[in-house]
């Protein structure tokens, strides 16, 4: 057999192909075994800093080793120093769910390893991305202006942080560009994710022009405070350039009052960005669409299929209502990146929608997940999580030792111990040290709080019950 270039057998490609056939099944068997063991593994690692490095050779190998040896080391050295994000006992942070269709898609992505920086560098990588992101607009009931068949469209970013950062850059561009930075102001709630503040720094906005707007009793942005901040700045001769609203804050899953925010933002001409990194997947379910009211006024919107849709990290979707500002902010086309289709404006070049040039073929993961899982199964997982969270709220809320510290929302409940911060943190540490579950802390109203996010795809009701029993035991 010869390959299309006429080279005989024995080429590098042939020997790589043979290696995939020989070792692919073994590596997949390792992964399958990992998934079988997941439930029994302590969720968090029990290692001190430097644990792994002290066990690795000081210098890199100079000749090939056996795959079996490397896999054995993964088992002995890597797995014990992992946090098992796919564990059914993972209730920490927000989840980073993957699923077998996503893992298989990642194999195809790595196995073909294209760089889809522009349409010309792999037309399928661009067109599949455009297509599945249009599917998601329809599946989630998002505003039609985010579809690619008008001036808007979607793009996959690595993370919500990148999505938010490029939205800030687009807003800066629309407001007049770098030269106007001394006038431009940015607004978000004091409970917004830190990625908005970080993105504002990266986009060049002045730190003293970032307004962290106070929140109400439910930790949602207070529209009156936003209105006052906008008015003060305008009176001082500044120009509001960007308002970042959140549907589902990290600390407590609070939902900012988007219709009010949208109205105020519209009056000032500022860019409205909506961050629904975690909660965004809930829009797959009709009954949660009310949380997204007002989104049709947003200039940009991001959510993370890598959190709650079973598409492995990294996959964050950014939609814009009008892609022109994004492209104006990010497009630089040297000769070596030009193509006839680009020059004719016939194609999307996603390199102009992101900070980096190179990009992985991430839409494969979304495509595989939607085709092999189906939207209905994802909806049903989300509904289970929401229902189990409500049951957890009932149980914790009726236990006098616990105070539910924020209005429960979707799959997150926040509690604090009635005896105060020290007890709250003692219980949190004891849960995490037990290895039987993993939880994280936040602070609300200056008090330490335990966040319980029932969002791991592998979690069943019995795992939530086991966590509640453990909390009962330790409280
Ligand atoms: N926005 C919100 C509301 C989040 O909860 C998070 C992370 O949990 C982020 C943004 C940042 O996400 P990423 O890790 O994708 O940058």
CSV table of C-alpha atoms and ligand atoms in Angstrom, one decimal:
chain,number,residue,atom,x,y,z
A,1,UNK,CA,0.0,0.0,0.0
A,2,UNK,CA,1.2,3.5,-0.7
A,3,UNK,CA,-0.1,6.8,0.6
A,4,UNK,CA,-1.3,9.5,-1.8
A,5,UNK,CA,2.1,11.1,-1.9
A,6,UNK,CA,3.4,7.9,-3.3
A,7,UNK,CA,5.6,7.0,-0.4
A,8,UNK,CA,5.9,3.4,0.5
A,9,UNK,CA,4.9,1.7,3.7
A,10,UNK,CA,7.0,2.5,6.7
A,11,UNK,CA,6.4,6.2,6.7
A,12,UNK,CA,6.0,8.1,9.9
A,13,UNK,CA,2.2,8.3,9.3
A,14,UNK,CA,2.1,4.5,8.9
A,15,UNK,CA,4.0,3.8,12.1
A,16,UNK,CA,1.7,6.3,14.0
A,17,UNK,CA,-1.3,4.5,12.6
A,18,UNK,CA,0.0,1.2,13.8
A,19,UNK,CA,0.7,2.7,17.2
A,20,UNK,CA,-3.0,3.9,17.5
A,21,UNK,CA,-4.2,0.4,16.6
A,22,UNK,CA,-1.8,-1.2,19.1
A,23,UNK,CA,-2.2,1.2,22.0
A,24,UNK,CA,-5.5,3.0,21.5
A,25,UNK,CA,-7.6,0.1,23.0
A,26,UNK,CA,-5.2,-0.1,26.0
A,27,UNK,CA,-5.5,3.6,26.7
A,28,UNK,CA,-9.3,3.5,26.4
A,29,UNK,CA,-9.4,0.5,28.7
A,30,UNK,CA,-7.4,2.6,31.2
A,31,UNK,CA,-9.9,5.4,30.9
A,32,UNK,CA,-12.8,3.0,31.2
A,33,UNK,CA,-11.3,1.5,34.3
A,34,UNK,CA,-10.8,5.0,35.8
A,35,UNK,CA,-14.5,5.7,35.3
A,36,UNK,CA,-15.4,2.4,37.0
A,37,UNK,CA,-13.2,3.4,40.0
A,38,UNK,CA,-14.3,7.1,40.1
A,39,UNK,CA,-16.9,6.6,42.7
A,40,UNK,CA,-14.5,4.9,45.2
A,41,UNK,CA,-11.7,7.4,44.7
A,42,UNK,CA,-11.3,10.1,47.4
A,43,UNK,CA,-12.6,13.2,45.5
A,44,UNK,CA,-9.8,15.5,46.5
A,45,UNK,CA,-6.1,14.6,46.4
A,46,UNK,CA,-4.3,13.9,49.7
A,47,UNK,CA,-0.9,15.2,48.7
A,48,UNK,CA,1.4,18.0,49.8
A,49,UNK,CA,3.0,20.5,47.4
A,50,UNK,CA,5.9,18.9,45.5
A,51,UNK,CA,4.5,15.4,46.0
A,52,UNK,CA,4.6,14.6,42.3
A,53,UNK,CA,7.8,16.5,41.4
A,54,UNK,CA,9.8,14.6,44.0
A,55,UNK,CA,8.8,11.4,42.3
A,56,UNK,CA,9.6,12.4,38.7
A,57,UNK,CA,13.1,11.9,37.2
A,58,UNK,CA,15.2,15.1,37.2
A,59,UNK,CA,15.8,15.0,33.5
A,60,UNK,CA,13.7,14.1,30.4
A,61,UNK,CA,14.1,10.7,28.7
A,62,UNK,CA,16.3,10.6,25.7
A,63,UNK,CA,15.0,7.3,24.2
A,64,UNK,CA,11.4,5.9,24.0
A,65,UNK,CA,9.9,4.1,27.0
A,66,UNK,CA,7.1,1.5,27.0
A,67,UNK,CA,3.5,2.7,26.9
A,68,UNK,CA,2.7,0.2,29.7
A,69,UNK,CA,5.2,1.9,31.9
A,70,UNK,CA,3.8,5.3,31.2
A,71,UNK,CA,0.3,4.2,31.9
A,72,UNK,CA,1.4,2.5,35.1
A,73,UNK,CA,2.9,5.9,36.1
A,74,UNK,CA,-0.3,7.7,35.3
A,75,UNK,CA,-2.0,5.3,37.7
A,76,UNK,CA,0.6,5.5,40.4
A,77,UNK,CA,1.7,9.2,40.2
A,78,UNK,CA,-1.0,11.2,38.4
A,79,UNK,CA,-4.3,9.7,39.6
A,80,UNK,CA,-3.5,10.2,43.3
A,81,UNK,CA,-2.7,13.8,42.7
A,82,UNK,CA,-5.9,14.6,40.9
A,83,UNK,CA,-9.2,16.2,42.0
A,84,UNK,CA,-11.7,13.9,40.5
A,85,UNK,CA,-14.0,16.4,38.8
A,86,UNK,CA,-16.1,13.6,37.2
A,87,UNK,CA,-16.7,11.9,40.5
A,88,UNK,CA,-20.4,11.6,41.6
A,89,UNK,CA,-19.3,13.0,44.9
A,90,UNK,CA,-18.0,16.3,43.4
A,91,UNK,CA,-20.1,19.1,44.7
A,92,UNK,CA,-17.4,21.8,44.6
A,93,UNK,CA,-16.9,25.0,42.5
A,94,UNK,CA,-19.1,24.6,39.5
A,95,UNK,CA,-18.7,21.3,37.7
A,96,UNK,CA,-16.6,20.6,34.6
A,97,UNK,CA,-18.6,17.7,33.2
A,98,UNK,CA,-17.5,15.7,30.3
A,99,UNK,CA,-19.1,12.6,28.8
A,100,UNK,CA,-18.0,9.7,26.6
A,101,UNK,CA,-19.2,11.4,23.4
A,102,UNK,CA,-17.1,14.4,24.2
A,103,UNK,CA,-14.0,12.2,25.1
A,104,UNK,CA,-14.4,10.4,21.8
A,105,UNK,CA,-14.7,13.7,19.9
A,106,UNK,CA,-11.5,14.9,21.6
A,107,UNK,CA,-9.8,11.8,20.3
A,108,UNK,CA,-10.9,12.7,16.8
A,109,UNK,CA,-9.9,16.3,17.4
A,110,UNK,CA,-6.4,15.3,18.6
A,111,UNK,CA,-6.2,12.5,16.0
A,112,UNK,CA,-6.8,14.8,13.1
A,113,UNK,CA,-5.1,17.7,14.9
A,114,UNK,CA,-6.1,20.5,12.5
A,115,UNK,CA,-5.6,24.2,13.3
A,116,UNK,CA,-8.9,25.8,12.5
A,117,UNK,CA,-7.7,29.3,12.7
A,118,UNK,CA,-9.5,30.3,9.5
A,119,UNK,CA,-12.0,28.8,7.1
A,120,UNK,CA,-9.2,28.1,4.6
A,121,UNK,CA,-7.1,26.2,7.2
A,122,UNK,CA,-9.9,23.6,7.6
A,123,UNK,CA,-13.3,24.5,6.2
A,124,UNK,CA,-15.1,21.8,8.2
A,125,UNK,CA,-13.7,23.2,11.5
A,126,UNK,CA,-15.3,26.6,10.8
A,127,UNK,CA,-18.5,25.4,9.3
A,128,UNK,CA,-19.3,22.8,12.0
A,129,UNK,CA,-18.7,25.4,14.7
A,130,UNK,CA,-21.0,27.9,13.0
A,131,UNK,CA,-23.6,25.3,12.5
A,132,UNK,CA,-23.7,23.7,16.0
A,133,UNK,CA,-23.7,27.2,17.6
A,134,UNK,CA,-26.8,28.0,15.6
A,135,UNK,CA,-28.3,24.7,16.8
A,136,UNK,CA,-27.6,25.8,20.4
A,137,UNK,CA,-29.4,29.2,19.8
A,138,UNK,CA,-32.5,27.3,18.9
A,139,UNK,CA,-32.1,24.5,21.5
A,140,UNK,CA,-31.7,27.1,24.3
A,141,UNK,CA,-34.4,29.5,23.0
A,142,UNK,CA,-31.7,32.2,22.7
A,143,UNK,CA,-32.4,35.4,20.8
A,144,UNK,CA,-32.3,34.8,17.0
A,145,UNK,CA,-29.9,37.7,16.7
A,146,UNK,CA,-27.2,35.5,18.0
A,147,UNK,CA,-27.5,33.2,15.0
A,148,UNK,CA,-24.9,33.5,12.3
A,149,UNK,CA,-27.4,34.1,9.4
A,150,UNK,CA,-27.7,37.8,10.4
A,151,UNK,CA,-25.0,40.3,11.6
A,152,UNK,CA,-24.4,38.3,14.8
A,153,UNK,CA,-23.1,34.8,15.5
A,154,UNK,CA,-21.4,32.5,17.9
A,155,UNK,CA,-17.8,31.3,18.5
A,156,UNK,CA,-16.3,28.8,20.8
A,157,UNK,CA,-13.7,30.2,23.2
A,158,UNK,CA,-11.6,28.2,25.7
A,159,UNK,CA,-13.2,29.7,28.7
A,160,UNK,CA,-15.8,32.2,29.8
A,161,UNK,CA,-12.8,34.4,30.9
A,162,UNK,CA,-11.7,34.7,27.3
A,163,UNK,CA,-15.2,35.2,26.1
A,164,UNK,CA,-15.7,38.0,28.5
A,165,UNK,CA,-12.4,39.6,27.7
A,166,UNK,CA,-13.0,39.7,24.0
A,167,UNK,CA,-16.5,41.1,24.6
A,168,UNK,CA,-14.8,43.9,26.6
A,169,UNK,CA,-12.4,44.5,23.7
A,170,UNK,CA,-15.3,44.7,21.3
A,171,UNK,CA,-17.1,47.1,23.6
A,172,UNK,CA,-14.0,49.3,23.8
A,173,UNK,CA,-13.8,49.3,20.0
A,174,UNK,CA,-17.4,50.3,19.6
A,175,UNK,CA,-17.0,53.1,22.1
A,176,UNK,CA,-14.1,54.6,20.1
A,177,UNK,CA,-11.1,52.3,20.7
A,178,UNK,CA,-7.9,52.6,22.8
A,179,UNK,CA,-7.7,56.3,22.4
A,180,UNK,CA,-10.9,56.8,24.3
A,181,UNK,CA,-9.8,54.7,27.3
A,182,UNK,CA,-9.4,57.7,29.6
A,183,UNK,CA,-13.2,58.3,29.3
A,184,UNK,CA,-14.6,54.8,29.3
A,185,UNK,CA,-16.2,53.1,32.3
A,186,UNK,CA,-17.2,49.5,33.1
A,187,UNK,CA,-19.9,48.3,35.4
A,188,UNK,CA,-20.6,44.9,37.0
A,189,UNK,CA,-21.9,43.7,40.3
A,190,UNK,CA,-19.7,43.1,43.3
A,191,UNK,CA,-20.7,39.5,43.0
A,192,UNK,CA,-19.8,39.1,39.3
A,193,UNK,CA,-17.0,36.6,38.5
A,194,UNK,CA,-13.5,38.0,38.8
A,195,UNK,CA,-13.0,37.3,35.1
A,196,UNK,CA,-14.9,40.5,34.3
A,197,UNK,CA,-12.4,42.6,36.4
A,198,UNK,CA,-9.5,40.7,34.9
A,199,UNK,CA,-10.9,41.1,31.4
A,200,UNK,CA,-11.3,44.8,31.9
A,201,UNK,CA,-7.6,45.1,32.9
A,202,UNK,CA,-6.6,43.1,29.8
A,203,UNK,CA,-8.7,45.2,27.5
A,204,UNK,CA,-7.0,48.3,28.9
A,205,UNK,CA,-9.9,49.8,30.8
A,206,UNK,CA,-8.6,51.9,33.7
A,207,UNK,CA,-8.9,50.2,37.1
A,208,UNK,CA,-10.3,53.4,38.6
A,209,UNK,CA,-13.1,53.3,35.9
A,210,UNK,CA,-14.3,49.9,37.0
A,211,UNK,CA,-17.5,50.1,39.1
A,212,UNK,CA,-18.4,47.1,41.3
A,213,UNK,CA,-22.1,47.8,41.8
A,214,UNK,CA,-23.6,46.8,45.1
A,215,UNK,CA,-26.1,44.0,45.3
A,216,UNK,CA,-29.5,43.4,47.0
A,217,UNK,CA,-30.4,41.0,49.7
A,218,UNK,CA,-30.4,38.1,47.2
A,219,UNK,CA,-26.9,39.1,46.0
A,220,UNK,CA,-28.2,40.2,42.6
A,221,UNK,CA,-27.1,43.6,41.1
A,222,UNK,CA,-29.1,46.4,42.5
A,223,UNK,CA,-30.5,48.3,39.5
A,224,UNK,CA,-31.0,51.5,41.5
A,225,UNK,CA,-27.3,51.5,42.4
A,226,UNK,CA,-26.4,50.8,38.8
A,227,UNK,CA,-28.6,53.7,37.6
A,228,UNK,CA,-26.9,56.0,40.2
A,229,UNK,CA,-23.4,54.9,39.1
A,230,UNK,CA,-24.2,55.5,35.4
A,231,UNK,CA,-25.7,58.9,36.1
A,232,UNK,CA,-22.7,60.0,38.3
A,233,UNK,CA,-20.2,59.0,35.6
A,234,UNK,CA,-22.1,60.7,32.8
A,235,UNK,CA,-22.4,63.8,34.9
A,236,UNK,CA,-18.6,63.7,35.4
A,237,UNK,CA,-18.1,63.6,31.7
A,238,UNK,CA,-17.3,59.9,31.5
A,239,UNK,CA,-18.7,57.4,28.9
A,240,UNK,CA,-20.3,54.1,30.1
A,241,UNK,CA,-18.8,51.5,27.7
A,242,UNK,CA,-19.7,48.2,29.2
A,243,UNK,CA,-22.1,46.6,31.6
A,244,UNK,CA,-21.5,43.0,32.6
A,245,UNK,CA,-24.6,41.2,34.0
A,246,UNK,CA,-24.6,37.7,35.4
A,247,UNK,CA,-27.2,35.0,35.3
A,248,UNK,CA,-26.0,32.6,38.0
A,249,UNK,CA,-23.2,34.2,40.0
A,250,UNK,CA,-20.4,31.9,41.2
A,251,UNK,CA,-20.9,32.5,44.9
A,252,UNK,CA,-24.7,32.0,45.1
A,253,UNK,CA,-26.2,31.6,41.6
A,254,UNK,CA,-27.8,35.0,41.9
A,255,UNK,CA,-29.6,36.3,38.8
A,256,UNK,CA,-29.1,40.0,38.0
A,257,UNK,CA,-32.3,41.8,37.0
A,258,UNK,CA,-31.5,41.7,33.3
A,259,UNK,CA,-34.6,43.6,31.9
A,260,UNK,CA,-33.9,46.6,34.2
A,261,UNK,CA,-30.2,46.5,33.4
A,262,UNK,CA,-30.9,46.2,29.7
A,263,UNK,CA,-33.1,49.2,29.8
A,264,UNK,CA,-30.5,51.4,31.6
A,265,UNK,CA,-27.7,50.1,29.4
A,266,UNK,CA,-29.7,50.9,26.2
A,267,UNK,CA,-30.2,54.5,27.3
A,268,UNK,CA,-26.5,55.0,27.8
A,269,UNK,CA,-25.4,53.2,24.6
A,270,UNK,CA,-23.1,50.9,26.7
A,271,UNK,CA,-22.3,47.4,25.6
A,272,UNK,CA,-24.4,44.8,27.5
A,273,UNK,CA,-22.6,41.5,28.2
A,274,UNK,CA,-24.3,38.6,30.0
A,275,UNK,CA,-22.3,35.9,31.7
A,276,UNK,CA,-24.2,32.7,32.3
A,277,UNK,CA,-21.2,30.4,32.5
A,278,UNK,CA,-22.9,27.8,34.7
A,279,UNK,CA,-26.6,28.6,34.5
A,280,UNK,CA,-26.6,29.0,30.7
A,281,UNK,CA,-27.2,25.3,30.1
A,282,UNK,CA,-30.4,25.5,32.1
A,283,UNK,CA,-31.9,27.4,29.1
A,284,UNK,CA,-32.2,24.0,27.4
A,285,UNK,CA,-35.2,23.5,29.7
A,286,UNK,CA,-38.2,25.6,28.9
A,287,UNK,CA,-39.1,26.0,32.5
A,288,UNK,CA,-35.9,27.9,33.2
A,289,UNK,CA,-36.1,30.3,30.3
A,290,UNK,CA,-37.6,33.0,32.5
A,291,UNK,CA,-34.2,33.5,34.0
A,292,UNK,CA,-32.9,34.7,30.7
A,293,UNK,CA,-35.6,37.4,30.1
A,294,UNK,CA,-34.0,40.5,28.7
A,295,UNK,CA,-31.3,38.6,26.9
A,296,UNK,CA,-32.6,39.8,23.6
A,297,UNK,CA,-31.1,43.3,24.4
A,298,UNK,CA,-27.6,41.9,25.1
A,299,UNK,CA,-24.7,42.7,22.8
A,300,UNK,CA,-22.9,39.5,23.9
A,301,UNK,CA,-23.6,36.4,25.9
A,302,UNK,CA,-21.5,33.6,27.2
A,303,UNK,CA,-22.1,30.2,28.7
A,304,UNK,CA,-20.0,27.1,29.3
A,305,UNK,CA,-21.2,23.9,27.7
A,306,UNK,CA,-18.1,22.5,29.6
A,307,UNK,CA,-19.9,23.1,32.9
A,308,UNK,CA,-23.4,21.5,32.6
A,309,UNK,CA,-23.8,20.0,29.1
A,310,UNK,CA,-21.3,17.2,29.2
A,311,UNK,CA,-19.0,18.8,26.7
A,312,UNK,CA,-15.5,18.4,28.2
A,313,UNK,CA,-13.4,21.4,29.4
A,314,UNK,CA,-12.6,23.5,27.4
A,315,UNK,CA,-15.7,24.8,25.6
A,316,UNK,CA,-17.2,28.2,26.3
A,317,UNK,CA,-19.6,29.7,23.8
A,318,UNK,CA,-19.7,33.4,23.1
A,319,UNK,CA,-22.5,34.9,21.1
A,320,UNK,CA,-22.6,38.5,19.7
A,321,UNK,CA,-25.5,40.4,18.3
A,322,UNK,CA,-23.3,42.2,15.8
A,323,UNK,CA,-19.9,40.6,15.0
A,324,UNK,CA,-18.5,43.8,13.4
A,325,UNK,CA,-17.1,45.3,16.7
A,326,UNK,CA,-15.6,42.0,17.7
A,327,UNK,CA,-13.9,41.6,14.4
A,328,UNK,CA,-12.8,45.3,14.3
A,329,UNK,CA,-11.2,44.8,17.7
A,330,UNK,CA,-9.4,41.5,16.9
A,331,UNK,CA,-8.7,41.3,13.2
A,332,UNK,CA,-5.2,41.9,11.9
A,333,UNK,CA,-4.5,40.2,8.6
A,334,UNK,CA,-0.9,39.9,7.4
A,335,UNK,CA,-0.4,38.6,3.9
A,336,UNK,CA,0.3,35.1,5.1
A,337,UNK,CA,-3.2,34.8,6.6
A,338,UNK,CA,-5.1,36.1,3.6
A,339,UNK,CA,-7.2,33.9,1.4
A,340,UNK,CA,-9.4,34.7,-1.6
A,341,UNK,CA,-12.5,33.7,0.3
A,342,UNK,CA,-11.5,35.9,3.3
A,343,UNK,CA,-10.8,38.9,1.0
A,344,UNK,CA,-14.2,38.4,-0.7
A,345,UNK,CA,-15.9,38.3,2.7
A,346,UNK,CA,-17.4,35.0,2.0
A,347,UNK,CA,-16.3,33.1,5.0
A,348,UNK,CA,-15.9,33.3,8.8
A,349,UNK,CA,-12.4,33.3,10.0
A,350,UNK,CA,-12.7,32.6,13.7
A,351,UNK,CA,-9.1,33.8,14.4
A,352,UNK,CA,-10.8,37.3,14.1
A,353,UNK,CA,-13.2,36.4,16.9
A,354,UNK,CA,-10.6,35.5,19.6
A,355,UNK,CA,-7.3,36.6,21.0
A,356,UNK,CA,-5.2,33.7,19.8
A,357,UNK,CA,-4.5,32.8,16.3
A,358,UNK,CA,-4.5,29.0,16.5
A,359,UNK,CA,-7.5,27.0,17.6
A,360,UNK,CA,-8.5,23.4,18.3
A,361,UNK,CA,-11.5,21.8,16.5
A,362,UNK,CA,-13.7,22.1,19.6
A,363,UNK,CA,-17.1,22.1,17.9
A,364,UNK,CA,-16.6,18.3,17.3
A,365,UNK,CA,-17.2,17.9,21.1
A,366,UNK,CA,-20.5,19.8,20.9
A,367,UNK,CA,-21.5,17.9,17.8
A,368,UNK,CA,-20.7,14.5,19.2
A,369,UNK,CA,-22.5,15.3,22.5
A,370,UNK,CA,-25.6,16.6,20.8
A,371,UNK,CA,-25.7,13.6,18.4
A,372,UNK,CA,-24.8,10.8,20.8
A,373,UNK,CA,-26.5,12.1,23.9
A,374,UNK,CA,-29.3,14.1,22.5
A,375,UNK,CA,-30.7,17.3,24.0
A,376,UNK,CA,-33.4,15.4,25.9
A,377,UNK,CA,-31.0,13.5,28.0
A,378,UNK,CA,-29.1,16.6,28.9
A,379,UNK,CA,-32.4,18.3,29.9
A,380,UNK,CA,-33.3,15.4,32.0
A,381,UNK,CA,-29.9,15.5,33.8
A,382,UNK,CA,-30.4,19.2,34.5
A,383,UNK,CA,-33.9,18.6,35.8
A,384,UNK,CA,-32.7,15.9,38.1
A,385,UNK,CA,-30.0,18.1,39.5
A,386,UNK,CA,-32.4,20.9,40.1
A,387,UNK,CA,-34.9,18.6,41.8
A,388,UNK,CA,-32.2,17.0,44.0
A,389,UNK,CA,-31.0,20.5,45.0
A,390,UNK,CA,-34.5,21.4,46.1
A,391,UNK,CA,-34.7,18.2,48.2
A,392,UNK,CA,-31.3,19.1,49.8
A,393,UNK,CA,-32.6,22.6,50.5
A,394,UNK,CA,-35.7,21.1,52.3
A,395,UNK,CA,-33.5,18.9,54.4
A,396,UNK,CA,-30.9,21.5,55.3
A,397,UNK,CA,-33.5,24.2,55.7
A,398,UNK,CA,-35.4,22.2,58.3
A,399,UNK,CA,-32.2,21.4,60.3
A,400,UNK,CA,-31.8,24.1,63.0
A,401,UNK,CA,-28.0,23.7,62.8
A,402,UNK,CA,-27.9,25.1,59.3
A,403,UNK,CA,-28.9,28.5,57.8
A,404,UNK,CA,-29.6,28.6,54.1
A,405,UNK,CA,-27.5,31.6,53.3
A,406,UNK,CA,-28.8,32.7,49.9
A,407,UNK,CA,-32.0,32.0,47.9
A,408,UNK,CA,-31.4,28.5,46.4
A,409,UNK,CA,-31.3,28.6,42.6
A,410,UNK,CA,-31.0,25.9,40.0
A,411,UNK,CA,-28.4,23.4,41.3
A,412,UNK,CA,-26.7,25.5,44.0
A,413,UNK,CA,-27.5,25.8,47.7
A,414,UNK,CA,-25.4,27.8,50.1
A,415,UNK,CA,-25.4,27.1,53.9
A,416,UNK,CA,-23.6,28.3,56.9
A,417,UNK,CA,-23.5,26.8,60.4
A,418,UNK,CA,-25.7,28.5,62.9
A,419,UNK,CA,-22.7,28.7,65.4
A,420,UNK,CA,-20.6,30.8,63.1
A,421,UNK,CA,-17.7,30.8,60.7
A,422,UNK,CA,-15.4,28.6,62.7
A,423,UNK,CA,-18.0,25.8,62.8
A,424,UNK,CA,-18.9,26.3,59.1
A,425,UNK,CA,-15.3,25.9,58.1
A,426,UNK,CA,-14.6,23.0,60.5
A,427,UNK,CA,-17.4,21.1,58.8
A,428,UNK,CA,-16.3,22.0,55.4
A,429,UNK,CA,-12.7,20.8,56.1
A,430,UNK,CA,-14.0,17.6,57.7
A,431,UNK,CA,-16.1,16.8,54.6
A,432,UNK,CA,-13.2,17.5,52.2
A,433,UNK,CA,-10.6,15.6,54.3
A,434,UNK,CA,-12.9,12.6,54.5
A,435,UNK,CA,-12.6,12.2,50.7
A,436,UNK,CA,-16.3,11.2,50.6
A,437,UNK,CA,-17.3,14.5,48.9
A,438,UNK,CA,-15.8,17.8,47.8
A,439,UNK,CA,-17.3,21.2,48.6
A,440,UNK,CA,-16.1,24.8,48.3
A,441,UNK,CA,-16.4,27.9,50.4
A,442,UNK,CA,-17.5,31.3,49.6
A,443,UNK,CA,-18.3,34.4,51.6
A,444,UNK,CA,-21.8,36.0,51.7
A,445,UNK,CA,-22.5,39.0,53.8
A,446,UNK,CA,-19.0,38.7,55.2
A,447,UNK,CA,-19.8,35.3,56.6
A,448,UNK,CA,-18.2,32.0,55.5
A,449,UNK,CA,-20.6,29.8,53.6
A,450,UNK,CA,-20.5,26.3,52.2
A,451,UNK,CA,-21.6,26.0,48.5
A,452,UNK,CA,-23.1,22.7,47.5
A,453,UNK,CA,-23.5,22.4,43.7
A,454,UNK,CA,-25.4,19.3,42.6
A,455,UNK,CA,-24.1,19.5,39.1
A,456,UNK,CA,-21.9,16.5,38.3
A,457,UNK,CA,-23.2,14.4,35.5
A,458,UNK,CA,-22.4,11.2,37.3
A,459,UNK,CA,-24.2,12.2,40.6
A,460,UNK,CA,-27.3,10.2,41.5
A,461,UNK,CA,-29.7,11.1,44.3
A,462,UNK,CA,-28.0,8.5,46.6
A,463,UNK,CA,-24.8,10.6,46.4
A,464,UNK,CA,-26.6,13.7,47.4
A,465,UNK,CA,-28.2,11.8,50.3
A,466,UNK,CA,-24.8,10.5,51.4
A,467,UNK,CA,-23.5,14.1,51.4
A,468,UNK,CA,-26.5,15.2,53.5
A,469,UNK,CA,-25.9,12.3,55.9
A,470,UNK,CA,-22.3,13.3,56.2
A,471,UNK,CA,-23.2,16.9,56.9
A,472,UNK,CA,-25.7,15.7,59.5
A,473,UNK,CA,-23.0,13.6,61.1
A,474,UNK,CA,-20.4,16.4,61.2
A,475,UNK,CA,-22.6,19.3,62.1
B,1,LIG,N1,-18.4,33.4,35.1
B,1,LIG,C1,-19.0,32.7,36.1
B,1,LIG,C2,-20.4,33.1,36.5
B,1,LIG,C3,-18.3,31.6,36.6
B,1,LIG,O1,-19.0,30.9,37.6
B,1,LIG,C4,-17.1,31.2,36.2
B,1,LIG,C5,-16.4,30.0,36.7
B,1,LIG,O2,-16.9,29.2,37.4
B,1,LIG,C6,-16.5,32.0,35.2
B,1,LIG,C7,-17.2,33.1,34.7
B,1,LIG,C8,-15.1,31.7,34.6
B,1,LIG,O3,-15.2,30.5,33.9
B,1,LIG,P1,-14.0,30.0,33.0
B,1,LIG,O4,-13.2,29.1,33.9
B,1,LIG,O5,-14.6,29.3,31.9
B,1,LIG,O6,-13.1,31.2,32.6
